[in-house]
PDB file of C-alpha atoms in Angstrom:
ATOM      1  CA  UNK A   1      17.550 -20.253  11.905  1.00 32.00           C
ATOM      2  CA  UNK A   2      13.979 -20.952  10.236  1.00 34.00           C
ATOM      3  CA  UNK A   3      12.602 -19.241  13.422  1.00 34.00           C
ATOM      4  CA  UNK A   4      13.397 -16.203  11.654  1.00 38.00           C
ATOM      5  CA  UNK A   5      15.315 -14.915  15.163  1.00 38.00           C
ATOM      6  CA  UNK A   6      18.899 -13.326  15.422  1.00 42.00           C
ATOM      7  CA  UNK A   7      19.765 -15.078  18.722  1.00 39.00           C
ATOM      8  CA  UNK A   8      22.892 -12.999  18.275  1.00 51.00           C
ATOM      9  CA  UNK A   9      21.293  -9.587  19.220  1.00 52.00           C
ATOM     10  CA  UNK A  10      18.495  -9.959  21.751  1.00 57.00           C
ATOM     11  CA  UNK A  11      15.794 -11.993  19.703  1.00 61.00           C
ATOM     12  CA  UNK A  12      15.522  -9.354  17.274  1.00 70.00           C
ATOM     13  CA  UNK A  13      13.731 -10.135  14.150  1.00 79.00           C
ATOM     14  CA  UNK A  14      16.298 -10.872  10.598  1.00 81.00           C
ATOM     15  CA  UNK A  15      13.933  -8.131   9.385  1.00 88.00           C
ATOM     16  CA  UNK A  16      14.329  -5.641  12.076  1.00 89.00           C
ATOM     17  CA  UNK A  17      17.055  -2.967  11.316  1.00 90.00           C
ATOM     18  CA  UNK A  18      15.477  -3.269   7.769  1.00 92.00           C
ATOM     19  CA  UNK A  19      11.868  -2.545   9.058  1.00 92.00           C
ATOM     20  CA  UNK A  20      12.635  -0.314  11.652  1.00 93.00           C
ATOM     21  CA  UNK A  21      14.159   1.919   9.441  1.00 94.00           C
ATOM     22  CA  UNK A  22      11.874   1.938   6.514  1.00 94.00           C
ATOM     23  CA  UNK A  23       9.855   3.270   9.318  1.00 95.00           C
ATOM     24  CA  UNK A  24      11.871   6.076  10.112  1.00 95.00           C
ATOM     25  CA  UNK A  25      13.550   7.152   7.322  1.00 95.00           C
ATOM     26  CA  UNK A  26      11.284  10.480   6.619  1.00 94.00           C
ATOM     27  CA  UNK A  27       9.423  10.439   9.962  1.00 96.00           C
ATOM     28  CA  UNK A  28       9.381  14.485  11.343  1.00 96.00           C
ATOM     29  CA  UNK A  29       8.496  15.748  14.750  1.00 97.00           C
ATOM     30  CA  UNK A  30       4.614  16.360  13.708  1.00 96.00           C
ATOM     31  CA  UNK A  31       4.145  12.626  12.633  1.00 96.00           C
ATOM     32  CA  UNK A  32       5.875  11.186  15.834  1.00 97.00           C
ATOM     33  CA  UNK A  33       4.125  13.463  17.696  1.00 97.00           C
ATOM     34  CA  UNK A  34       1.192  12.629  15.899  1.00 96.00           C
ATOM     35  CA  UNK A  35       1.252   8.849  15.993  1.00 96.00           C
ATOM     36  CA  UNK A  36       2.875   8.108  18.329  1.00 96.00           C
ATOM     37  CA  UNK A  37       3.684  10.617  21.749  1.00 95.00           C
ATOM     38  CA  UNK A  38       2.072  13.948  21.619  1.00 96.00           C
ATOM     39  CA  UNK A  39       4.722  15.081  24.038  1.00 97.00           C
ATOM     40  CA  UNK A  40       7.883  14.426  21.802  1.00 97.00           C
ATOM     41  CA  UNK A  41      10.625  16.930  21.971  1.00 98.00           C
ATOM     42  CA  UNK A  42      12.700  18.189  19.372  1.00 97.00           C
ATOM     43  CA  UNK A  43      15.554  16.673  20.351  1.00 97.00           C
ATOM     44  CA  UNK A  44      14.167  13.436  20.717  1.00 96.00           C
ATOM     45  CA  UNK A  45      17.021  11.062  19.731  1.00 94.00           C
ATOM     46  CA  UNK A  46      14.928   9.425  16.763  1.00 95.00           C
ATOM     47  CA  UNK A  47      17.196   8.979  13.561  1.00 96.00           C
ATOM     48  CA  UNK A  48      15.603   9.703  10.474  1.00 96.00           C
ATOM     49  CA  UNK A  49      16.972  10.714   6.770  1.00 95.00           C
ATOM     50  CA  UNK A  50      17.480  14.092   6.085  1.00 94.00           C
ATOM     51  CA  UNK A  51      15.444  15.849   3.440  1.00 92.00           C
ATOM     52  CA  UNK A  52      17.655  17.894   2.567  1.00 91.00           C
ATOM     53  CA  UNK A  53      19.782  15.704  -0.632  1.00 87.00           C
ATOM     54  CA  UNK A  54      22.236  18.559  -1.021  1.00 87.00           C
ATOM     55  CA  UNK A  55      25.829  17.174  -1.687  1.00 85.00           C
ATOM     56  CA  UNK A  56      27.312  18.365   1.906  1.00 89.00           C
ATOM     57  CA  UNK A  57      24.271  17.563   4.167  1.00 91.00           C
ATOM     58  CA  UNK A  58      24.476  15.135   6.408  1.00 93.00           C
ATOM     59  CA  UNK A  59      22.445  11.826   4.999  1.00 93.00           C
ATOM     60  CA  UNK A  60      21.276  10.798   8.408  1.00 95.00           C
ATOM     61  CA  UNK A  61      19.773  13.022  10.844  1.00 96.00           C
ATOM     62  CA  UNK A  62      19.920  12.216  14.756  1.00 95.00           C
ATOM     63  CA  UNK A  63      16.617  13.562  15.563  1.00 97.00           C
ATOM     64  CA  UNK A  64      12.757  13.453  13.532  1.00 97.00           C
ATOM     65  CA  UNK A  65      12.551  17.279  12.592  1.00 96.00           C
ATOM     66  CA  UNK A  66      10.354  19.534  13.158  1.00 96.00           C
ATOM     67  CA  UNK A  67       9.599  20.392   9.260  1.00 94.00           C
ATOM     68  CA  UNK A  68       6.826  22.847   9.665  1.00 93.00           C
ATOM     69  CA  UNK A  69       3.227  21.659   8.733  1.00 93.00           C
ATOM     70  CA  UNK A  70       0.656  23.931   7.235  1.00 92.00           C
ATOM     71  CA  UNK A  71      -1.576  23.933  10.831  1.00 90.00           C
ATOM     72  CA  UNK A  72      -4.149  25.148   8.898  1.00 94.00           C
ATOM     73  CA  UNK A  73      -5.293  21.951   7.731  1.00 95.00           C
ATOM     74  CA  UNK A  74      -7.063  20.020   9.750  1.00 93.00           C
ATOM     75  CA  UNK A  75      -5.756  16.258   8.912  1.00 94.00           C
ATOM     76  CA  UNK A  76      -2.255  14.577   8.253  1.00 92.00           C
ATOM     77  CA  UNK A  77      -3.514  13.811   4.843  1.00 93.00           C
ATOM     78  CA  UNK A  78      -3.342  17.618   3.869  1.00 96.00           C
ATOM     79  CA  UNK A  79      -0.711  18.379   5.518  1.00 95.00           C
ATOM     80  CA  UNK A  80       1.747  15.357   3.990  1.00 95.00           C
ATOM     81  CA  UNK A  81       0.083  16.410   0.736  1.00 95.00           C
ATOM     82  CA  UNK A  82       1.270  19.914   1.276  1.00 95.00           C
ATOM     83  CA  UNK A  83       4.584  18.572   1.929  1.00 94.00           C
ATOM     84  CA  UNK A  84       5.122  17.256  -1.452  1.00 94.00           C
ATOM     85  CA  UNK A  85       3.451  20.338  -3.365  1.00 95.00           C
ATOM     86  CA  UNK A  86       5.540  22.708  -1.592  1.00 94.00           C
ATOM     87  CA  UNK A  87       8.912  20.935  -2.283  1.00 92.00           C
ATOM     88  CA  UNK A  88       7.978  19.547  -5.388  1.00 91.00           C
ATOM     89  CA  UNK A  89      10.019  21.902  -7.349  1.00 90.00           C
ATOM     90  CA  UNK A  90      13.019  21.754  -5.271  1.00 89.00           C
ATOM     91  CA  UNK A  91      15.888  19.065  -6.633  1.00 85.00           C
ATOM     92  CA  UNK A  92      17.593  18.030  -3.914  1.00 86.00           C
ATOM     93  CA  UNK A  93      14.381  17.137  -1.792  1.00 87.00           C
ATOM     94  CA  UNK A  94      12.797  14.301  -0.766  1.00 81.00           C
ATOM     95  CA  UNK A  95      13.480  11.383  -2.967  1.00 84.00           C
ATOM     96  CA  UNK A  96      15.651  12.283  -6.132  1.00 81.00           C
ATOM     97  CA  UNK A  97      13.799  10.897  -9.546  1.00 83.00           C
ATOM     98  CA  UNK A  98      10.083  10.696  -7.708  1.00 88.00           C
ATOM     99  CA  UNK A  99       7.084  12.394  -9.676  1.00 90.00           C
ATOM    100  CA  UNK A 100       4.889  14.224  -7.863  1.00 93.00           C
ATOM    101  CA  UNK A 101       2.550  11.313  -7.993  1.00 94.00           C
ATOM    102  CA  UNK A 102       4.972   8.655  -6.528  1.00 93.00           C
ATOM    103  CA  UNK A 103       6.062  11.388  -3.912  1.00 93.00           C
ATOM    104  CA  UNK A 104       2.061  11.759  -2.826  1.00 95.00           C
ATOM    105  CA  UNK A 105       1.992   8.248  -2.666  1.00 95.00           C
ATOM    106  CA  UNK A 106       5.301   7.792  -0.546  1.00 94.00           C
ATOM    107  CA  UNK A 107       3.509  10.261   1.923  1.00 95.00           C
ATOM    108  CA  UNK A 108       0.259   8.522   2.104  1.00 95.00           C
ATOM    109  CA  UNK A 109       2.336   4.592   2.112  1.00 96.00           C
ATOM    110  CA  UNK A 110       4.041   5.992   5.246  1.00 96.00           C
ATOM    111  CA  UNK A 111       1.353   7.152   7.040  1.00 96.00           C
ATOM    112  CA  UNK A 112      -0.409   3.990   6.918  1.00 96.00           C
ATOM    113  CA  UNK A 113       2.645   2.289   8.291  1.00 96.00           C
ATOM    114  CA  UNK A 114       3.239   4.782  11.180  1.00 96.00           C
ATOM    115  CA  UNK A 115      -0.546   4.904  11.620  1.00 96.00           C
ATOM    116  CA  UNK A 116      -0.171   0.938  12.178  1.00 95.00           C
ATOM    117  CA  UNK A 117       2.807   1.142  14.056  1.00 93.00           C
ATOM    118  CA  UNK A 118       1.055   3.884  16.356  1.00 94.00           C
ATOM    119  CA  UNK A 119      -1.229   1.122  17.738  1.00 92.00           C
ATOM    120  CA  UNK A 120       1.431  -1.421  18.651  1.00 87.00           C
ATOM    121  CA  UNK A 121       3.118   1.362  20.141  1.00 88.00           C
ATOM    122  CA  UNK A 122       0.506   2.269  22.519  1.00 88.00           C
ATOM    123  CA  UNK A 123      -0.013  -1.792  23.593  1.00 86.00           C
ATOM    124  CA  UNK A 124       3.844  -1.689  24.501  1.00 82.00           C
ATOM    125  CA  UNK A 125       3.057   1.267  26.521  1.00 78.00           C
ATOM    126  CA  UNK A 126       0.600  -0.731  28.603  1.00 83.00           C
ATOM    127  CA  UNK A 127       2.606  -3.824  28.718  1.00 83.00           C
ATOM    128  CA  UNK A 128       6.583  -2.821  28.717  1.00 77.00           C
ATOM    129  CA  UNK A 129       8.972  -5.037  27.470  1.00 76.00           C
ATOM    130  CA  UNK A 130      11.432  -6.786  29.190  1.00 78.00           C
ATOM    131  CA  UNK A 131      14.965  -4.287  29.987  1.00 79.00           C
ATOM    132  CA  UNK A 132      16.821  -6.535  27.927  1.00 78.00           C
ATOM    133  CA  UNK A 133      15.112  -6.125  24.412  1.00 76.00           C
ATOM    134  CA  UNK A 134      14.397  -2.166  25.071  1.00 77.00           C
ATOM    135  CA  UNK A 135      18.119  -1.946  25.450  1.00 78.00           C
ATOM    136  CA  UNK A 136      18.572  -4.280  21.839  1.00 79.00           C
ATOM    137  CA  UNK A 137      15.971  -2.073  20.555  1.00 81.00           C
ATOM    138  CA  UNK A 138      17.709   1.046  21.287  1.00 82.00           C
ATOM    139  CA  UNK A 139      21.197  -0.059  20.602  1.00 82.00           C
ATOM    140  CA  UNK A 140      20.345   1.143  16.851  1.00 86.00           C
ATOM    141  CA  UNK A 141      24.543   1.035  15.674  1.00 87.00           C
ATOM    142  CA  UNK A 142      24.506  -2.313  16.931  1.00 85.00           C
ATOM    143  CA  UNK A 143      21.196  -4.033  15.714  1.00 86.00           C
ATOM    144  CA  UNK A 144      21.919  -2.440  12.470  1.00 88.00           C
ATOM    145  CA  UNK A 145      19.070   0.378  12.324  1.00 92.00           C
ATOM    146  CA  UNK A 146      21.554   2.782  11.379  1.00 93.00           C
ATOM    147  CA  UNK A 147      23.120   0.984   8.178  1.00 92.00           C
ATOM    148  CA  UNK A 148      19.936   0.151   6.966  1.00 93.00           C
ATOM    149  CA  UNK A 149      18.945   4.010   7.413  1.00 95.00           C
ATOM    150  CA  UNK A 150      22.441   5.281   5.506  1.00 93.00           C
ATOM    151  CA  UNK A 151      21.387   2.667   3.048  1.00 92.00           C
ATOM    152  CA  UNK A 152      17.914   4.147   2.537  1.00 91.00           C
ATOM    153  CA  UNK A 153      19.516   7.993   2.313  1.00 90.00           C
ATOM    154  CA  UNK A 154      21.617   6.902  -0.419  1.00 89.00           C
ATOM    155  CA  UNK A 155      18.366   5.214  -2.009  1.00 87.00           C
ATOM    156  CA  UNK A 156      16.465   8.561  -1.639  1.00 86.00           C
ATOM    157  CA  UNK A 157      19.471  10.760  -3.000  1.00 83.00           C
ATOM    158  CA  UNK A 158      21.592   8.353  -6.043  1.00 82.00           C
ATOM    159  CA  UNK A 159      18.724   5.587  -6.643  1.00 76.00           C
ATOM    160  CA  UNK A 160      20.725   4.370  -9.322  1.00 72.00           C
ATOM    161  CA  UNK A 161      23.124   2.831  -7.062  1.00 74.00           C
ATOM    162  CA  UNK A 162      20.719   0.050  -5.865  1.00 69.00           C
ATOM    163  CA  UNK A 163      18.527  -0.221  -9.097  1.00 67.00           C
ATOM    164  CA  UNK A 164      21.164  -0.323 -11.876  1.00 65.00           C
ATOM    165  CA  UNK A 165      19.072   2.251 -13.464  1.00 61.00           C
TER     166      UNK A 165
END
């Protein structure tokens, strides 16, 4: 309806599975940790795309992964920055047809969102949500999380599918 609600699955937002994922799709261990829960575990049941665009890896990985930060820099900034420089020359990384530049920027774009997303996630920490939407929330096969993130790996790996170009 106009209200923009799926009052098929739980309330959820139309945009949902689509936002939700464009959050996760190249979220590792040290940003969730970071941003979000310091605590995190590595097997901590948060779907992300894989970086690695080989032609046998899986597209979708089950859990954010730990990808190994430079801790000698002292802010996320440097350390997504080292991220790009040190896979830069690696083909099947990252996003397939991304300069340098546009992969630095990629980094930086989703920090700000998980940086953003870090606050609401600390108000739902002090105000839970009802059982009911935690459990549409989670359901991520049903609310359609997982499409749109299969959808974003094949983005990332054969952009020409989506684009035409």
């Amino acid at each position: 309806g106009s209200s923009g609600i799926n009052a098929e699955y739980g309330g959820l937002s139309e945009g949902f599975a689509v936002n939700v994922a464009h959050r996760l799709h190249s979220l590792t261990l040290e940003d969730l940790r970071y941003y979000f829960d310091s605590e995190a575990p590595e097997d901590n049941d948060i779907p992300t795309v894989n970086f690695n665009l080989t032609k046998n890896a899986q597209r979708v990985i089950t859990n954010a992964p730990l990808f190994g930060f430079d801790t000698d820099f002292g802010t996320q900034a440097m350390k997504h920055l080292d991220q790009v420089l040190r896979n830069m020359d690696k083909p099947h990384f990252g996003i397939t047809n991304y300069s340098v530049l546009e992969q630095v920027a990629h980094v930086m774009h989703m920090a700000e969102l998980w940086n953003q997303a870090g606050k609401y996630y600390r108000t739902m920490e002090e105000k839970a949500p009802s059982e009911e939407l935690c459990g549409c929330v989670s359901d991520m096969d049903e609310n359609g999380v997982m499409s749109e993130l299969e959808l974003h790996a094949l983005k990332k790996k054969y952009p020409g599918l989506t684009t035409g170009r």
